[in-house]
Every structure is written in structure tokens, then in C-alpha cells.
Amino acid sequence: MHRVFCFATAAVMSAPVVAQGQVLIVITATKVPEPDISLPVAETLVSGDDIRARGATDLRGALSPAAGVEVLPGSDGGPASSVVAFQGLTELDAYLLVVDGVPFGGAFNPATATLDLIDVDRIEVVRGAAPVTFGATSFVGVIHVIRPEAGQQPTRAMLQGGTRESARAAFATSLSTGTFGQSLLGSLETRKFSQDRGKFSRAHLLYRGATSLGGGRLHFDFEGVKLDQTPYSPHPREGSGLSDRFPRDANINPSDARGDQKRLQANVGYDTSLGGKLNWSSIISFARTWTRNTRGFLREDFDASGLTSNVDGFRQRVRLTDVYADTHVGAAGSAFDWVIGADWLHGKGSQSSANFEYAVLPNGSNAPDSHSLHIDESTVLNDRRNFGGIYGQVVARPIAALTLLGGLRLNRTHERRCGGEAEGSEIPGADECRSRNKTRLAGSIGASYAVVHTDRATVSAFADYRNTYKPAAIDFGPEAEPDILAPESASSWEVGLKAERSDGRLRAELSYFDTRFKNLVIRENIDGLPGLASAGRERFRGFEGELRWSPVANLILSGSYAHHVAKFTDYERLRPDGSLQQLAGNRLELSPKDLATAIVTYAPAMGPQASATLRYVGSRFLNKGNSVKGGAYATLDARAGWRFANKWGAFLEGENLTDRRDPVTESELGDAQFYLLPGRRIFATLSYGF
């Protein structure tokens, strides 16, 4: 694989998963390639080969081996989106999604609905904050998707068809000419769901180019996604569980409901050597997203006659602009690595909504067209945010067995938000504004020591401390609330062990974490309406473990287990009757204590293929008062097929074969309403090159 300069190219584009034997190399926590075994953070690396061997095509399938990480399908973002939970925290924006060194979703929320895993080199997962290299936008974890660099893309193709009119076609190939590396990737996908009317179709195209220029390497990406969604409804909670007045898969959205997105993104980067071991790397990214939503959400204690208004709905346009720029210099050596840089993340978002109400039967059979309804209120909301920072980080190895990691970042954030509302369909002015500025240090320190290091195996003990913050989330709902919540902050410490055999056939990791939050943004009922609130103080602690073992060639056994205790430590909120409720000691909603995964994969170069993934999710509460509990459940995904000598493969695959329909994510727009796991899906796949 051609590389001009090792660490600069690796930090922005991709680096080899294996370097010098079987040593895993990772870049997400440091921007400088480091051996995973000696890095003092809890981190998981999932190779592209492993993802393809299991037939995974989305984040939920791809990240199955990562301990304590839940990828929960469905949210207010539509059936193509998902919510990712780290360390027992199920919040849409608490983590950072990065694709090839660029935050995917920019200054707002991770763009999971438009993410397409056509072909990846690997995915790196950092559990806990990354307070130095990605600063104010990374809070409880980082997911870094890294694709093969331009001109190094293997040719692959896939055709897939399955139940509920699901179909997918994807391809990836290189188009290189001479020193000009080029890659082209594309896909078309459509999928229906067990929930009434729920479906999406997505088209994606990515062009990547790279060439030598002025003694360095210029690389650029152009990417476009078109996503059309018909959203399904969350299921309301009443009394001691999910409402039995609402059919399980009913959809009370307007008959013309939609959650459509168009997204364009362009990245340009340049890497060069400044002499000796000194390297310089820069990248700038621009993305624009256009969204059109038409939704409706049941009111609390809804009328079931279908004659009295029981739903609040809206038609909405959302426009987002994201700009990301990073430049850093550094050097990698045998005893000392360092990096110094600066980055800037700019976000500009606006929404305009026409709000209405309507009456619908709980089964949704009489759902109206939104254009037939009277507009009661129109709202606008504009938000501009800038996250800037300068950072420095060092990795020192004073002796062969000891690795020290330290980093510091100076953050400067500025946000201005303006909103307005008017009666009827009159377009309001955004004349009520708020702003918030914050300058704050963030940083981390850690150490790793090889307690065992032989020709056959290495065992390392590590510990780290991290302190960070991030500006509060914004959900761009139909309201015009200009208030900006206080920034979230957290301090955490972590200890653990990592072990691996030198031949790479056995790897294990075990870690314990303790994180204290302040002003965590959570869903809350505010004056009878769903919204976001700063929730005082919380404590998250627990342990997470992973094991990966290959007892014989082509057979991989892997498993993970996580035990999480996520509790409020000081949060008072108003009850509907006006009294105060102290939630100290209560567990957070939808945060299971126990998570476990077991995976078996058999994938020789040719011949029979098989994979099975069993996930276990423990019981969790469905309300902050901890009086309503959701039971534990298990899901099974499986794949079986045959790979032929000519690189073609044929497979039969299934998702959620146990057909569990448990609540997994909570709506931020519908009060006490939960999205359920989609039902069982079975499909056939024909692949080339996978």
C-alpha cells in the first residue's frame, strides 16, 4: 500500500490494521499511529474483513464485538437512523461519529441515517471521552469509520433481497491511472419494516481521489446521499408498561409522513513531510444537509375515539451546514511521539415548521393528509455554533515496558440561537435570541505498563484520567425555544488490562470506568410538552470486557460483557402537580445493567461460511421514577452460505431471528413514547470479492 508519510496519511485517511507482525495499530485516540496493546485507553478495533465475514451492513451489525456499545435502531430521525449508547448512556449526541478523520454530522448530531458502510478498512471505537483530539464534540465515545484510501479500494459487489420488500445493491472499485489514485463506491437500498408504513430508500455515491503534489499528497472526497423515509410511530407508555390501547405496530403519523434528507459533503486534505520525522497534515470538510419532515405524536392520556384531537403534528424544513478544519504537525519515533494542532468546527442550522393538531384512531386507520389540516402556529429557529481549539498530545516510552500519554486542549465555543413564532401560517421573524460563550481547558493523562512481555504474549495494565465538556445538544424540533442549556461536563477515570498473543489468535481486554457528569442533557416533560433539560449530576460506572479467540484457522470466537450502573446523584425536577421530585439514586431510563454478546464466525477463503451473533440486553427502566421496567431480551442474527473459488459467494442471512419487539429508544418529540425493535428479516445475498 503506497504511503507518502506514515502518520499524516494515517491520521486523515487510513493506516494498515496490521503492522510489524500482528501488532494492531490505531489512530483515533492520538492522531499518531500507536500499538493498541500499549495505548492507555479502552479501545476496540473491528476489521473490515470481520465485518464482511459476518455480513454486517450497518453500525449495529458492525459494532457487535465492541463491549458495552449498543446500536439501537429507530429514532425520531426515522427508520434509517439509530441511537448509539456508550457506558449505559442512551443519548443521540453524547458520542462522536467520525468518518475518515471528519466528524460525520458536524457540529450537531451524528448523521447515522445517511451513513453507508459499503466497504470499510476498519472501525475504531474509543470508549469514554476523547477530550484532546476531537475536543468539545466527543463525550462518552468515538466511533471512527476508516475506508480504504483512494486507489487502494478492492473491487467488491453485492446484490441482496429479502422479506418485507427489502433489497440492496452495492459496489466498490478503484479507477486508478498512474500516480492518480481513484475509487468509486455506490449503493442503492430499500427496506420496509414490521411497523405499519415504516420504510426507507437510500442512494449513495462516493468518489475518492489522491495524487502527489509539491512533495506531499493531496486527497479529496465527494459524497452524496439521498434518503427518503416514511417514519413509524413510537409506542406510548401508560401505567406500568407500554399502552395496551395502542396496537403494537400502529402508525398515527399523517398519511403523507416523511423524513427525507439530501446530504452533500466534500473533503480536501494535504499531507507532507517537513523534514526528518516531522510531518504536517491538514484537512477541511464542507457538508450541507436538507431535511423535510412531516410527523405527528400522540398526546399524553390520548383520547382513543378518533374524534377529539389527540395528536400534535408538524411539517418542517431543516437546513444544516457543517464546516470542519484541522491542521496538525507531529513526529513519531521509537521513544517519543507528539502532535500539536488546531481545529475548528462550525455549524449553522435552521428550521421552519408549520404546526397543527388532528384526531386519529390509535390504529392509525384514519390518519389525515397534513395538507388538509389547519395550521395553528408557525415557528422558526436558527442556530450558529463554533467550536475551536488548540491541542497538544505526547506519547512517551521512557522504558520499553512503559507508555505514558498526556494531552491538553484549550476550547473556545460560541453559540447564538434565535427563534420566533406566529399564529396560523404567517411566517414569523426570529426575533428572540440567546447566546453563550465558553472557554475551557480539557485534557487527559494515562499510563500503560507491560506486566508480561514475551515472544509469545503481552499483558499490559493501563489507567487514565479524562476531563472534558461539550456544548448542550439541540434537536431542531418544531418549537422555537431560543434558550441554550448549560454545557455538559464530565470527569472520568479508568483502569484495565489488555492481553494478546503475538500471533494475533487471542486478544482480551477488561476495564473499569467511573464517570461523573454535570448538566447532562436528557429528555424531560417541560410544561406538559416533551423537551430537553439539564439534569444536575449523574454517575456512570461499571466494567467492560472483550475476548477474541481463533482456536483454528478461519474460526473466530468472540464475546463481550458489560455491567453498567448509571444513576442520578442530584437532580430535582417538577412533577405535574408542581411538587419537587428528587431523583438521586434512580437509574437513568433505558440503561440496562447487563449487556453481553457472543459471536461465532467461520469464514475460509472458499467453501462453507457461517456466522451467528447472539446479543443479550438486561432489564432497564422506562421512566425516571424507576417504577416501570422493561424486561431482558435476546436477539439472534445468523448467516450461512458458500464462497466459490471465483470469489463469488451466496448466503442466506437473518436479523432478529428471535423476533423480539422490545422498546429500545425513547422519542424526544413524543412524551414517554418508545421505538420498538424492528421485527425479523430474512434475505439472500450474492456477493463478489467479499
Short mmCIF file of N, CA, C and O in Angstrom, two decimals, residues 64 70 115 117 144 220 342 399 537 568 583 624 631 637 639 687:
data_model
loop_
_atom_site.label_atom_id
_atom_site.label_comp_id
_atom_site.label_asym_id
_atom_site.label_seq_id
_atom_site.Cartn_x
_atom_site.Cartn_y
_atom_site.Cartn_z
N SER A 64 -20.99 -5.14 16.77
CA SER A 64 -21.40 -6.18 17.71
C SER A 64 -20.27 -6.63 18.64
O SER A 64 -20.53 -6.93 19.81
N GLU A 70 -24.08 -0.20 22.51
CA GLU A 70 -25.36 -0.59 21.92
C GLU A 70 -25.66 0.31 20.73
O GLU A 70 -25.54 1.53 20.83
N LEU A 115 -25.29 7.34 6.94
CA LEU A 115 -24.05 6.57 6.93
C LEU A 115 -24.25 5.27 6.15
O LEU A 115 -25.23 4.54 6.37
N LEU A 117 -22.14 1.82 5.09
CA LEU A 117 -20.93 1.01 5.24
C LEU A 117 -20.75 0.12 4.02
O LEU A 117 -20.80 -1.11 4.09
N HIS A 144 -14.95 5.64 14.86
CA HIS A 144 -14.19 6.14 13.71
C HIS A 144 -14.24 5.11 12.59
O HIS A 144 -13.63 4.03 12.68
N PHE A 220 -8.89 13.93 -1.76
CA PHE A 220 -10.18 14.60 -1.74
C PHE A 220 -11.29 13.59 -1.92
O PHE A 220 -11.12 12.55 -2.57
N ALA A 342 -4.54 22.48 15.68
CA ALA A 342 -5.70 23.33 15.91
C ALA A 342 -6.83 22.86 15.02
O ALA A 342 -6.59 22.39 13.90
N ILE A 399 10.87 3.64 29.08
CA ILE A 399 11.45 2.30 29.01
C ILE A 399 10.53 1.47 28.13
O ILE A 399 9.38 1.84 27.87
N ARG A 537 -26.62 16.29 38.29
CA ARG A 537 -25.41 15.46 38.34
C ARG A 537 -25.76 13.98 38.23
O ARG A 537 -26.79 13.54 38.75
N PHE A 568 -28.68 8.89 38.64
CA PHE A 568 -28.71 10.29 39.05
C PHE A 568 -28.10 10.40 40.45
O PHE A 568 -28.38 9.56 41.32
N LEU A 583 -34.43 12.79 42.15
CA LEU A 583 -34.16 11.51 41.50
C LEU A 583 -32.85 10.87 41.93
O LEU A 583 -32.43 9.87 41.33
N LYS A 624 -38.03 7.75 34.63
CA LYS A 624 -37.02 8.25 35.56
C LYS A 624 -37.37 7.92 37.01
O LYS A 624 -36.48 7.85 37.86
N GLY A 631 -38.40 -5.70 30.42
CA GLY A 631 -37.73 -6.96 30.69
C GLY A 631 -36.49 -7.17 29.84
O GLY A 631 -36.27 -6.49 28.83
N ASP A 637 -28.76 -12.89 15.23
CA ASP A 637 -28.51 -12.70 13.80
C ASP A 637 -27.67 -13.87 13.32
O ASP A 637 -26.78 -14.35 14.06
N ARG A 639 -25.91 -16.10 9.64
CA ARG A 639 -25.57 -16.11 8.22
C ARG A 639 -24.96 -17.46 7.87
O ARG A 639 -24.14 -18.00 8.62
N SER A 687 -22.64 -12.08 -3.45
CA SER A 687 -21.55 -11.12 -3.33
C SER A 687 -20.37 -11.53 -4.20
O SER A 687 -20.17 -12.71 -4.51
#
